[in-house]
Coordinates of C-alpha atoms and ligand atoms in Angstrom, one line a residue:
Chain C
M1 CA 18.6 20.5 22.6
T2 CA 22.1 20.8 21.2
K3 CA 22.2 20.9 17.5
P4 CA 23.6 17.8 15.8
K5 CA 27.0 18.3 14.1
V6 CA 26.6 17.6 10.4
A7 CA 29.3 17.5 7.7
I8 CA 29.1 17.2 4.0
H9 CA 32.3 15.7 2.5
S10 CA 33.2 14.7 -0.9
I11 CA 35.7 12.4 -2.8
T12 CA 35.7 11.7 -6.6
G13 CA 32.5 13.0 -8.1
C14 CA 30.9 15.9 -9.8
A15 CA 29.6 17.7 -6.7
G16 CA 26.1 17.6 -8.0
C17 CA 24.9 15.7 -5.0
Q18 CA 26.0 18.4 -2.6
L19 CA 24.5 21.0 -4.8
T20 CA 21.1 19.3 -4.3
I21 CA 21.4 20.2 -0.7
Y22 CA 22.6 23.7 -1.3
F23 CA 19.9 24.3 -3.9
V24 CA 17.1 23.9 -1.3
K25 CA 17.6 27.7 -0.7
D26 CA 15.0 28.9 1.8
L27 CA 14.8 25.4 3.3
L28 CA 18.6 25.4 3.8
L29 CA 18.3 28.5 6.1
K30 CA 15.6 26.8 8.1
L31 CA 17.7 23.7 8.2
L32 CA 20.6 25.6 9.6
E33 CA 18.5 26.5 12.6
K34 CA 18.3 22.8 13.4
I35 CA 21.7 21.5 12.6
D36 CA 25.2 22.7 13.1
L37 CA 26.9 22.4 9.7
V38 CA 30.4 22.1 10.9
A39 CA 32.0 21.1 7.7
A40 CA 31.0 21.6 4.1
P41 CA 34.2 22.6 2.1
M42 CA 32.3 23.5 -1.0
L43 CA 30.1 26.0 0.9
K44 CA 32.2 27.2 3.8
E45 CA 35.6 28.7 4.3
K46 CA 36.2 27.3 7.7
N47 CA 35.6 23.6 8.2
N48 CA 36.0 21.6 11.4
A49 CA 37.3 18.1 11.7
G50 CA 35.1 15.5 13.4
P51 CA 33.6 14.1 15.5
Y52 CA 30.4 14.4 13.5
D53 CA 27.0 13.2 14.4
V54 CA 26.1 12.7 10.7
C55 CA 28.3 12.9 7.7
F56 CA 27.1 12.8 4.1
M57 CA 29.7 11.4 1.8
E58 CA 29.5 12.2 -1.8
G59 CA 31.6 10.5 -4.5
L60 CA 33.4 7.2 -5.0
V61 CA 36.8 5.8 -4.2
A62 CA 39.0 6.2 -7.2
S63 CA 42.4 7.1 -5.8
K64 CA 44.5 6.6 -2.8
D65 CA 43.7 10.1 -1.6
D66 CA 40.0 9.3 -1.7
L67 CA 40.5 6.2 0.3
E68 CA 42.6 7.9 3.0
H69 CA 40.1 10.8 3.3
L70 CA 37.1 8.4 3.4
K71 CA 38.7 6.3 6.2
K72 CA 39.5 9.3 8.3
I73 CA 35.9 10.6 7.9
R74 CA 34.4 7.2 8.7
E75 CA 36.3 7.2 12.0
Q76 CA 35.1 10.7 12.9
S77 CA 31.4 10.0 12.0
K78 CA 28.7 8.4 14.1
I79 CA 26.4 8.1 11.1
L80 CA 27.9 7.9 7.6
V81 CA 25.5 8.4 4.7
A82 CA 26.5 7.4 1.2
L83 CA 25.0 10.3 -0.8
G84 CA 24.3 9.8 -4.5
T85 CA 24.9 7.0 -6.9
C86 CA 28.7 7.4 -7.0
A87 CA 28.9 6.8 -3.3
T88 CA 26.3 4.1 -3.3
H89 CA 27.0 2.2 -6.5
G90 CA 30.2 3.5 -8.2
N91 CA 28.3 5.2 -11.0
V92 CA 29.9 6.3 -14.2
P93 CA 33.6 5.9 -13.1
G94 CA 32.6 2.3 -12.3
I95 CA 32.2 1.6 -16.1
K96 CA 35.9 1.1 -16.0
N97 CA 35.4 -2.2 -14.1
S98 CA 33.8 -3.7 -17.2
Y99 CA 37.2 -3.8 -18.8
S100 CA 39.4 -6.7 -17.7
D101 CA 42.5 -4.6 -18.0
S102 CA 42.1 -1.1 -16.5
T103 CA 45.3 0.3 -18.2
V104 CA 43.4 0.2 -21.5
V105 CA 41.2 3.0 -20.2
E106 CA 43.9 4.8 -18.2
S107 CA 46.4 4.9 -21.1
R108 CA 43.7 6.6 -23.2
V109 CA 43.0 9.2 -20.6
Y110 CA 46.4 10.0 -19.3
K111 CA 49.3 10.8 -21.7
N112 CA 51.8 10.1 -18.9
L113 CA 50.9 7.2 -16.7
N114 CA 53.7 8.0 -14.2
L115 CA 51.3 9.8 -11.9
K116 CA 52.0 10.6 -8.3
E117 CA 51.1 7.7 -6.2
Q118 CA 48.4 9.6 -4.3
I119 CA 46.4 10.3 -7.4
M120 CA 47.2 7.1 -9.2
P121 CA 43.8 5.5 -10.1
L122 CA 42.5 2.8 -7.8
K123 CA 39.8 0.3 -8.9
P124 CA 36.7 2.6 -8.8
A125 CA 34.3 1.4 -6.0
P126 CA 31.3 2.6 -4.0
I127 CA 32.3 3.6 -0.5
D128 CA 31.0 0.5 1.2
A129 CA 33.7 -1.5 -0.6
H130 CA 36.1 0.1 1.9
V131 CA 34.1 1.3 5.0
K132 CA 30.9 0.6 6.8
V133 CA 28.0 2.7 5.6
D134 CA 24.9 3.3 7.7
Y135 CA 22.5 4.7 5.1
Y136 CA 22.3 4.9 1.4
I137 CA 20.6 7.7 -0.5
S138 CA 21.2 6.9 -4.2
G139 CA 20.3 9.1 -7.2
C140 CA 22.3 11.0 -9.8
P141 CA 21.7 13.4 -8.3
P142 CA 19.8 12.2 -5.2
E143 CA 16.3 13.6 -4.6
E144 CA 16.0 16.7 -2.5
K145 CA 12.9 15.4 -0.8
E146 CA 14.6 12.1 0.2
I147 CA 17.5 14.1 1.8
L148 CA 15.2 16.3 3.7
K149 CA 13.0 13.5 4.9
F150 CA 16.2 11.7 6.1
I151 CA 17.3 14.7 8.0
T152 CA 13.9 15.4 9.6
D153 CA 13.6 11.8 10.6
L154 CA 16.9 11.9 12.3
L155 CA 16.1 15.2 14.0
L156 CA 12.8 13.6 15.3
G157 CA 14.7 10.7 16.7
K158 CA 13.2 8.3 14.2
K159 CA 15.1 5.6 12.4
P160 CA 15.1 6.7 8.8
V161 CA 13.7 4.2 6.3
I162 CA 14.9 4.7 2.8
Y163 CA 12.3 4.1 0.0
D164 CA 13.1 0.8 -1.7
E165 CA 10.4 0.2 -4.3
P166 CA 10.8 0.1 -8.1
V167 CA 10.2 3.1 -10.2
C168 CA 7.0 1.4 -11.5
V169 CA 5.2 2.0 -8.2
E170 CA 5.3 5.8 -8.4
C171 CA 4.8 5.6 -12.2
S172 CA 1.7 3.5 -11.9
L173 CA 0.2 5.7 -9.2
K174 CA 0.6 8.6 -11.6
E175 CA -1.4 6.5 -14.1
N176 CA 1.3 6.8 -16.7
D177 CA 0.9 4.8 -19.8
C178 CA 3.6 2.1 -19.4
L179 CA 6.5 2.4 -21.8
L180 CA 7.5 -1.3 -21.4
E181 CA 3.9 -2.3 -22.2
R182 CA 4.1 -0.2 -25.3
G183 CA 7.1 -2.2 -26.5
E184 CA 9.7 0.4 -25.5
E185 CA 12.7 0.5 -23.3
C186 CA 12.4 1.2 -19.6
L187 CA 14.5 -0.1 -16.7
G188 CA 11.9 0.9 -14.2
P189 CA 11.1 -2.6 -12.7
M190 CA 14.7 -3.1 -11.7
I191 CA 15.5 0.4 -10.4
R192 CA 14.9 2.0 -7.0
G193 CA 12.4 4.8 -7.3
G194 CA 11.9 7.8 -5.1
C195 CA 12.1 10.1 -8.0
D196 CA 8.4 10.2 -8.6
A197 CA 9.1 8.3 -11.9
L198 CA 10.6 11.5 -13.3
C199 CA 11.6 10.1 -16.7
P200 CA 8.7 7.8 -17.7
S201 CA 6.4 10.7 -16.8
V202 CA 7.8 12.6 -19.7
N203 CA 7.9 9.6 -22.0
H204 CA 11.5 8.7 -21.5
G205 CA 12.4 5.2 -20.2
C206 CA 14.1 5.0 -16.9
T207 CA 17.8 4.6 -17.5
G208 CA 18.6 3.6 -13.9
C209 CA 20.2 6.6 -12.2
H210 CA 19.1 5.5 -8.8
G211 CA 20.8 2.1 -9.1
P212 CA 19.1 -1.2 -8.7
L213 CA 16.4 -2.1 -6.3
S214 CA 17.8 -4.2 -3.4
D215 CA 16.0 -7.3 -4.6
A216 CA 15.7 -6.6 -8.3
N217 CA 14.8 -9.5 -10.5
I218 CA 17.5 -8.9 -13.0
L219 CA 17.0 -12.0 -15.2
Q220 CA 13.3 -11.4 -15.7
G221 CA 14.0 -7.6 -16.2
I222 CA 16.4 -8.4 -19.0
K223 CA 14.0 -10.8 -20.5
L224 CA 11.2 -8.2 -20.6
L225 CA 13.6 -5.7 -22.3
E226 CA 14.7 -8.3 -24.8
Q227 CA 11.1 -9.1 -25.6
N228 CA 10.8 -5.5 -26.6
G229 CA 13.7 -5.9 -29.0
V230 CA 16.3 -4.1 -26.8
D231 CA 19.8 -5.4 -27.5
I232 CA 21.4 -7.2 -24.6
K233 CA 24.6 -5.2 -25.2
L234 CA 22.7 -2.0 -24.7
I235 CA 20.9 -3.3 -21.6
K236 CA 24.3 -4.1 -20.1
K237 CA 25.7 -0.7 -21.0
R238 CA 22.8 1.0 -19.2
F239 CA 23.3 -1.1 -16.1
H240 CA 27.0 -0.5 -16.1
K241 CA 26.7 3.2 -16.5
Y242 CA 25.4 3.6 -13.0
S243 CA 26.1 0.4 -11.2
Y244 CA 28.5 -2.0 -12.6
D245 CA 29.4 -4.0 -9.5
K246 CA 25.9 -4.3 -8.0
F247 CA 24.3 -5.4 -11.2
S248 CA 27.0 -8.0 -11.8
E249 CA 26.5 -9.2 -8.3
L250 CA 22.7 -9.4 -8.7
E251 CA 23.2 -11.2 -12.1
E252 CA 25.5 -13.8 -10.5
Q253 CA 23.0 -14.4 -7.7
A254 CA 20.2 -14.8 -10.1
K255 CA 22.0 -17.2 -12.2
K256 CA 22.8 -19.4 -9.2
I257 CA 19.2 -19.4 -8.1
K258 CA 18.2 -20.4 -11.7
R259 CA 20.8 -23.2 -11.7
K260 CA 19.4 -24.6 -8.5
D261 CA 15.9 -25.0 -10.0
Chain K
M1 CA -36.6 -3.0 -15.1
G2 CA -35.6 0.6 -15.4
K3 CA -35.7 3.6 -17.7
I4 CA -35.0 4.2 -21.3
L5 CA -33.1 7.2 -22.7
D6 CA -32.0 8.2 -26.2
K7 CA -28.6 9.8 -27.0
K8 CA -30.0 13.3 -26.6
D9 CA -31.6 12.4 -23.3
L10 CA -28.3 11.0 -22.0
K11 CA -26.5 14.2 -22.8
C12 CA -29.2 16.2 -20.9
F13 CA -29.0 13.7 -18.1
F14 CA -25.2 14.2 -17.9
E15 CA -25.6 17.9 -17.8
K16 CA -28.2 17.6 -15.0
L17 CA -25.7 15.6 -13.0
Q18 CA -23.1 18.4 -13.4
K19 CA -25.4 20.6 -11.4
I20 CA -25.4 18.1 -8.5
G21 CA -21.6 17.9 -8.1
E22 CA -18.3 17.1 -9.7
V23 CA -18.7 14.6 -12.4
V24 CA -15.8 12.2 -13.0
A25 CA -15.7 9.9 -16.0
P26 CA -13.3 7.8 -18.1
V27 CA -11.3 9.9 -20.4
K28 CA -9.1 8.5 -23.1
N29 CA -5.6 9.9 -23.7
E30 CA -2.7 7.4 -24.0
N31 CA -4.7 5.2 -21.6
I32 CA -8.1 5.5 -20.1
S33 CA -8.3 7.3 -16.8
F34 CA -11.0 8.7 -14.6
K35 CA -10.9 12.5 -14.4
P36 CA -13.2 15.4 -13.7
V37 CA -15.0 16.2 -17.0
K38 CA -16.6 19.4 -18.2
K39 CA -18.2 18.2 -21.4
F40 CA -20.2 15.1 -22.3
S41 CA -18.1 14.7 -25.4
E42 CA -15.0 14.0 -23.3
V43 CA -16.5 10.8 -21.8
C44 CA -15.0 7.6 -23.2
F45 CA -17.6 4.8 -23.5
E46 CA -15.2 2.1 -24.5
G47 CA -12.7 0.0 -22.6
R48 CA -12.0 0.1 -18.9
S49 CA -9.7 2.5 -17.1
M50 CA -6.2 1.4 -16.1
F51 CA -6.6 2.7 -12.6
P52 CA -9.8 1.7 -10.8
I53 CA -12.3 4.1 -9.1
K54 CA -11.1 3.2 -5.7
K55 CA -8.9 6.3 -5.9
Y56 CA -12.0 8.5 -5.2
F57 CA -12.5 6.7 -1.8
L58 CA -9.0 5.6 -1.0
P59 CA -6.7 8.2 -2.7
T60 CA -3.2 6.9 -3.6
K61 CA -1.8 9.4 -1.1
E62 CA -3.5 11.9 1.1
A63 CA -3.1 13.9 4.3
I64 CA -5.6 12.5 6.8
A65 CA -4.6 14.9 9.5
E66 CA -2.6 18.1 9.9
I67 CA 0.0 18.1 12.6
K68 CA 0.2 21.5 14.4
N69 CA 2.7 21.6 17.3
D70 CA 1.9 18.1 18.5
A71 CA -1.8 18.4 18.0
F72 CA -3.7 16.5 15.3
V73 CA -6.4 18.2 13.3
E74 CA -8.4 15.6 11.3
K75 CA -9.1 16.6 7.7
N76 CA -12.7 16.2 6.6
D77 CA -13.5 18.2 3.5
F78 CA -15.6 16.5 0.9
K79 CA -17.7 17.5 -2.0
K80 CA -20.5 15.8 -3.8
R81 CA -19.2 13.6 -6.6
I82 CA -20.8 11.6 -9.4
I83 CA -18.8 8.7 -10.8
F84 CA -20.1 8.4 -14.4
G85 CA -19.1 5.3 -16.4
A86 CA -17.6 2.8 -13.9
R87 CA -17.7 -0.8 -15.0
L88 CA -19.6 -3.4 -12.9
C89 CA -16.3 -5.0 -11.7
D90 CA -15.2 -1.7 -10.3
L91 CA -18.5 -1.1 -8.7
N92 CA -18.4 -4.5 -7.1
G93 CA -14.9 -3.5 -6.0
L94 CA -16.6 -1.0 -3.7
L95 CA -18.7 -3.7 -2.2
V96 CA -15.4 -5.3 -1.1
L97 CA -13.9 -2.1 0.2
D98 CA -17.2 -1.4 2.0
K99 CA -16.9 -4.7 3.9
L100 CA -13.8 -3.5 5.5
F101 CA -14.0 0.3 5.7
L102 CA -17.7 0.4 6.7
D103 CA -17.4 -2.4 9.3
P104 CA -19.7 -1.3 12.1
L105 CA -17.0 -2.0 14.7
Y106 CA -14.2 -0.1 12.9
P107 CA -15.7 2.3 10.4
D108 CA -13.3 4.5 8.5
K109 CA -14.8 8.0 8.8
I110 CA -13.3 9.6 5.7
Y111 CA -14.2 6.6 3.6
A112 CA -17.8 6.6 4.9
I113 CA -18.3 10.3 4.1
R114 CA -17.0 9.8 0.6
R115 CA -19.2 6.8 0.0
E116 CA -22.3 8.7 1.2
N117 CA -21.5 11.8 -1.0
T118 CA -20.9 9.9 -4.2
I119 CA -23.4 8.8 -6.8
L120 CA -22.4 5.7 -8.7
I121 CA -23.4 5.4 -12.3
G122 CA -22.1 2.5 -14.3
F123 CA -21.7 1.5 -17.9
A124 CA -22.6 -2.1 -18.5
C125 CA -20.2 -4.1 -20.7
K126 CA -21.8 -5.8 -23.6
E127 CA -18.9 -8.0 -24.0
P128 CA -15.6 -8.5 -22.1
L129 CA -13.4 -5.4 -22.6
S130 CA -10.2 -7.4 -22.4
D131 CA -9.0 -10.9 -22.9
F132 CA -8.2 -11.0 -19.2
C133 CA -11.7 -10.2 -18.0
F134 CA -13.4 -13.1 -16.1
C135 CA -16.0 -11.3 -14.1
E136 CA -18.6 -13.8 -15.2
S137 CA -16.9 -16.3 -12.8
M138 CA -17.1 -14.0 -9.9
D139 CA -20.9 -13.6 -9.4
L140 CA -21.0 -9.8 -9.5
K141 CA -23.9 -8.1 -7.7
D142 CA -26.1 -5.2 -8.9
Y143 CA -24.1 -2.8 -6.8
Y144 CA -24.7 0.7 -8.1
D145 CA -27.1 3.6 -8.1
L146 CA -27.7 3.4 -11.9
L147 CA -26.3 1.2 -14.6
I148 CA -26.5 2.2 -18.2
T149 CA -26.6 -0.4 -21.0
E150 CA -26.3 0.9 -24.6
N151 CA -28.2 -0.9 -27.2
N152 CA -28.8 0.4 -30.8
E153 CA -28.3 4.1 -29.7
K154 CA -30.8 3.6 -26.9
Y155 CA -29.6 3.7 -23.3
Y156 CA -31.3 1.3 -20.8
V157 CA -30.8 2.5 -17.3
S158 CA -31.3 -0.1 -14.6
I159 CA -31.9 1.2 -11.1
G160 CA -29.9 -0.1 -8.2
S161 CA -31.0 2.2 -5.4
K162 CA -33.4 4.9 -4.3
K163 CA -30.7 7.5 -4.7
G164 CA -30.5 6.3 -8.4
A165 CA -34.3 6.1 -8.9
N166 CA -34.8 9.7 -7.9
L167 CA -32.4 10.8 -10.6
V168 CA -34.4 9.3 -13.5
T169 CA -38.1 9.7 -12.5
E170 CA -39.0 11.6 -15.7
Y171 CA -38.0 9.0 -18.2
K172 CA -40.0 6.1 -19.7
D173 CA -39.9 2.6 -18.3
Y174 CA -38.5 -0.4 -20.2
D175 CA -39.2 -4.0 -19.6
I176 CA -36.7 -6.2 -21.4
N177 CA -34.0 -8.5 -20.1
L178 CA -30.5 -7.2 -20.8
K179 CA -27.7 -9.6 -21.7
K180 CA -24.7 -9.9 -19.4
P181 CA -21.2 -10.3 -20.9
V182 CA -19.9 -13.9 -21.5
C183 CA -16.2 -14.2 -20.7
K184 CA -13.9 -16.6 -22.5
K185 CA -11.6 -16.6 -19.4
K186 CA -13.0 -18.5 -16.5
L187 CA -11.8 -19.2 -12.9
K188 CA -12.7 -22.8 -12.3
N189 CA -11.7 -23.2 -8.7
K190 CA -12.4 -20.9 -5.8
N191 CA -11.1 -23.0 -3.1
I192 CA -7.4 -23.2 -3.0
H193 CA -6.7 -24.1 0.6
D194 CA -5.0 -27.4 -0.4
F195 CA -2.5 -25.7 -2.6
F196 CA -0.4 -23.6 -0.3
D197 CA 2.8 -25.6 -1.0
E198 CA 5.5 -23.5 -2.6
K199 CA 5.8 -25.8 -5.6
F200 CA 2.4 -24.6 -7.0
W201 CA 3.6 -21.0 -7.2
E202 CA 7.3 -21.2 -8.0
K203 CA 7.0 -20.9 -11.8
D204 CA 5.0 -17.7 -11.6
A205 CA 7.0 -16.1 -8.9
L206 CA 10.3 -16.5 -10.9
K207 CA 8.8 -14.0 -13.4
C208 CA 7.7 -11.5 -10.8
V209 CA 9.6 -8.2 -10.8
S210 CA 7.9 -6.7 -7.7
C211 CA 6.5 -3.8 -9.7
Q212 CA 3.3 -4.0 -7.6
R213 CA 1.0 -3.1 -10.5
C214 CA -1.2 -6.1 -9.7
T215 CA -2.2 -4.7 -6.4
L216 CA -2.0 -0.9 -7.0
L217 CA -4.3 -1.2 -10.0
C218 CA -6.6 -3.8 -8.5
P219 CA -10.1 -2.4 -7.7
T220 CA -10.2 -4.2 -4.4
C221 CA -6.6 -4.0 -3.0
L222 CA -7.0 -1.7 0.0
C223 CA -3.8 -1.9 1.9
F224 CA -2.3 1.3 3.1
D225 CA 0.5 2.7 5.1
V226 CA 0.3 5.7 7.5
A227 CA 3.3 7.9 8.1
D228 CA 3.9 11.3 9.5
E229 CA 5.8 13.8 7.4
M230 CA 7.1 16.8 9.2
N231 CA 8.3 20.1 7.8
I232 CA 11.9 21.0 8.5
D233 CA 10.8 23.3 11.4
L234 CA 9.5 20.1 13.1
K235 CA 6.4 21.8 14.2
L236 CA 4.0 21.5 11.3
G237 CA 3.4 18.5 9.1
T238 CA 0.9 16.0 7.9
R239 CA -0.2 12.5 8.7
N240 CA -0.4 10.8 5.4
R241 CA -2.1 7.6 4.3
S242 CA -0.8 6.1 1.1
L243 CA -1.5 2.9 -0.9
D244 CA 0.7 0.0 -0.1
S245 CA 1.2 -3.4 -1.6
C246 CA 1.9 -6.9 -0.3
H247 CA 4.3 -7.4 -3.2
S248 CA 6.6 -4.9 -1.6
K249 CA 9.4 -6.4 0.4
D250 CA 9.0 -3.8 3.1
F251 CA 5.3 -4.6 3.5
T252 CA 6.1 -7.1 6.3
L253 CA 9.1 -5.3 7.6
V254 CA 8.9 -5.1 11.4
A255 CA 10.9 -3.4 14.2
G256 CA 14.3 -5.0 14.4
G257 CA 14.5 -5.4 10.7
H258 CA 12.9 -8.8 10.2
V259 CA 10.9 -9.3 7.0
F260 CA 8.2 -12.0 7.2
R261 CA 7.4 -12.5 3.5
D262 CA 11.0 -12.3 2.4
T263 CA 10.7 -13.9 -1.1
K264 CA 8.8 -13.0 -4.2
L265 CA 7.1 -16.4 -4.0
K266 CA 5.7 -15.8 -0.5
R267 CA 4.5 -12.4 -1.6
Y268 CA 2.8 -13.6 -4.8
R269 CA 1.2 -16.5 -3.1
H270 CA -0.1 -14.3 -0.3
R271 CA -1.8 -12.0 -2.9
V272 CA -3.5 -14.8 -4.7
F273 CA -4.7 -16.4 -1.4
H274 CA -6.0 -13.1 -0.1
K275 CA -7.8 -12.4 -3.3
I276 CA -9.4 -15.8 -3.7
Q277 CA -9.4 -17.5 -0.3
Y278 CA -8.7 -15.5 2.9
F279 CA -11.2 -12.7 2.3
K280 CA -13.9 -15.1 1.4
D281 CA -13.3 -17.2 4.5
K282 CA -14.0 -14.1 6.5
F283 CA -16.5 -12.0 4.6
E284 CA -18.3 -14.6 2.4
I285 CA -17.5 -13.0 -0.9
P286 CA -14.2 -13.4 -2.7
M287 CA -12.0 -10.3 -2.8
C288 CA -11.5 -10.6 -6.5
V289 CA -14.1 -9.2 -8.9
G290 CA -12.6 -10.6 -12.1
C291 CA -11.5 -7.4 -13.8
G292 CA -8.3 -8.9 -15.1
R293 CA -6.1 -5.9 -14.5
C294 CA -3.6 -7.8 -12.3
M295 CA -2.7 -10.0 -15.3
E296 CA -3.2 -7.5 -18.2
F297 CA -1.0 -4.8 -16.5
C298 CA 1.5 -7.2 -14.9
H299 CA 4.9 -6.7 -16.7
S300 CA 5.3 -10.4 -17.0
K301 CA 1.7 -11.2 -17.7
I302 CA 1.6 -13.6 -14.8
D303 CA -1.8 -15.3 -15.1
F304 CA -3.0 -16.5 -11.6
V305 CA -6.3 -17.6 -13.1
D306 CA -4.5 -20.0 -15.5
T307 CA -2.3 -21.2 -12.7
I308 CA -5.3 -21.9 -10.4
N309 CA -7.2 -23.6 -13.2
N310 CA -4.3 -26.0 -13.7
L311 CA -3.6 -26.8 -10.0
K312 CA -3.4 -30.5 -9.5
K313 CA -2.3 -32.5 -6.5
Ligands
LIG1 S1 6.9 3.0 -17.8 FE1 8.7 2.1 -16.8 S2 8.6 2.7 -14.7 FE2 6.6 3.1 -15.6 S3 5.4 1.2 -15.1 FE3 6.3 1.0 -17.1 S4 8.2 -0.1 -16.8 FE4 7.6 0.7 -14.8
LIG2 S1 13.1 7.4 -13.7 FE1 15.1 6.3 -13.5 S2 16.6 7.5 -14.6 FE2 14.8 8.8 -14.2 S3 15.2 9.9 -12.3 FE3 14.1 8.1 -11.8 S4 15.6 6.5 -11.4 FE4 16.7 8.2 -12.5
LIG3 S1 -3.6 -8.7 -2.1 FE1 -2.0 -7.7 -0.9 S2 -2.2 -5.5 -1.3 FE2 -4.1 -6.5 -2.0 S3 -5.5 -6.3 -0.3 FE3 -4.4 -8.3 -0.1 S4 -2.7 -7.9 1.2 FE4 -3.4 -5.9 0.5
LIG4 S1 -7.3 -9.7 -8.3 FE1 -6.9 -9.1 -10.4 S2 -8.8 -9.8 -11.5 FE2 -9.2 -9.8 -9.3 S3 -10.1 -7.8 -8.9 FE3 -7.9 -7.6 -8.5 S4 -7.0 -6.9 -10.4 FE4 -9.1 -7.6 -10.9
LIG5 S1 2.3 -7.1 -11.5 FE1 3.3 -9.1 -11.9 S2 5.5 -8.7 -11.8 FE2 4.4 -6.9 -10.9 S3 4.4 -7.5 -8.7 FE3 2.5 -8.2 -9.6 S4 2.9 -10.3 -10.1 FE4 4.8 -9.3 -9.8

């Protein structure tokens, strides 16, 4: 069997998602027996252009450079995987979208707004706002075990299924005492798990780093938090931190359903 | 009819059990949870555990086989275990699981071995442990090896099986009738066939966040998923069985990507029908044992009993 050609590329982001892969140490060496890592600019000196069988794309689109790079990579990749919450949901840079006028933010960050066109900020957006994405592995950073499972499934010729259950599932299976029930703040019911309920297991409410569940019940989720005395402004801030666009979209959908009733 | 023990006897009895096998009992930390216990003083005699005892027969996730270079090696290790302090609702939960997993046509081997090697000792509830309990409506059976009822520092042990009787031969007999708990909450209708229409379930479903706690924490929910997990070398791995839930969108995901129960309403309604109607139609007893967990631990406190009680054409 010829080894699949795999690439790990990156646009605007902190590189933490890639590091998750590089940190699997001994596993990485075993993995390299199975795949041909043809491009990983953070790890290797020599990096090949496509075609790639699989490309993991980290980061979000925030500049013209990003966009051109992303489009080129998409054309060269059979399977494109959005890796991490920047790529899947826009993450922290997406907070900017909660301002109606983006120059308010930009003028505070850059002394001189006459930037070169290539690095001039674009509206921050997850990569599927610009190209077709085949799989999404969210997480800030994404879970090592989810990435490994994804790769082994592909190597076995199975269609990977990405876990899409709320944090509450893994949390309840661990028999954690529920923070929400104790009157505290936890976004668990609205957020995609896969992290083994990392935060609630150490008594810290989930803040949503995996982005929303695909069919999250946002209106009820907000209601539950408000019942616990959490301020709606804070709830929105939490949502916007990781996933401004998707939450706004889910909120709109939910309101429409409500109006119909 | 049964045996009577005082507090000292009960402690001795507990220590005797420890010689037979691993004793698991409710332990109270932040919530109540069944755990292996070393000392009698660790046992919590109040309240009911958040997670039911089904985990000792159908673990939340376990490897049922090792995969070694394409061959399957079934796992089959099990030790003697004594469950000390289960409530009658949980014990009746096993009656429900038994119907399916001990079906003579399709017995589940691992489950059967665990059942056979486990001694079931219950604590009777003198009164409902939570406002959501409605076990009185569900005609619970005397399904245990022994059931302990505390009354004025005396422990009345009713005998439910020969296995149980053999454990308490040396104690004195009693002959009084013990009271059963009276629940404020009642399920008034156990035949809901006529109420399948969406309109009956809409209001509840709007509040559902798909957290799945109602099924994961239910003593009789038994649905599971089986998936192989391979190591990166692709040679060794495990075949895992893990708890699943019909409140998950992917529960009815089939090849090609179609999802049959694609709304929270369909999923919620299905759960209620399985609990109250479908199982009973097939096995004569309802699947629900009235423990109340699915309402108490539901984030939105969706109360299917209330909803059923108020169903009107
Ligand atoms: S603590 Fe949070 S994640 Fe855990 S069950 Fe409660 S709401 Fe869900
Ligand atoms: S509990 Fe929430 S915030 Fe914590 S790792 Fe999981 S998804 Fe991220
Ligand atoms: S209610 Fe749902 S999870 Fe529970 S046994 Fe029935 S189908 Fe399975
Ligand atoms: S359906 Fe609810 S009340 Fe009935 S046994 Fe399950 S958790 Fe308990
Ligand atoms: S516990 Fe409540 S909110 Fe959670 S899935 Fe069940 S009905 Fe829905």
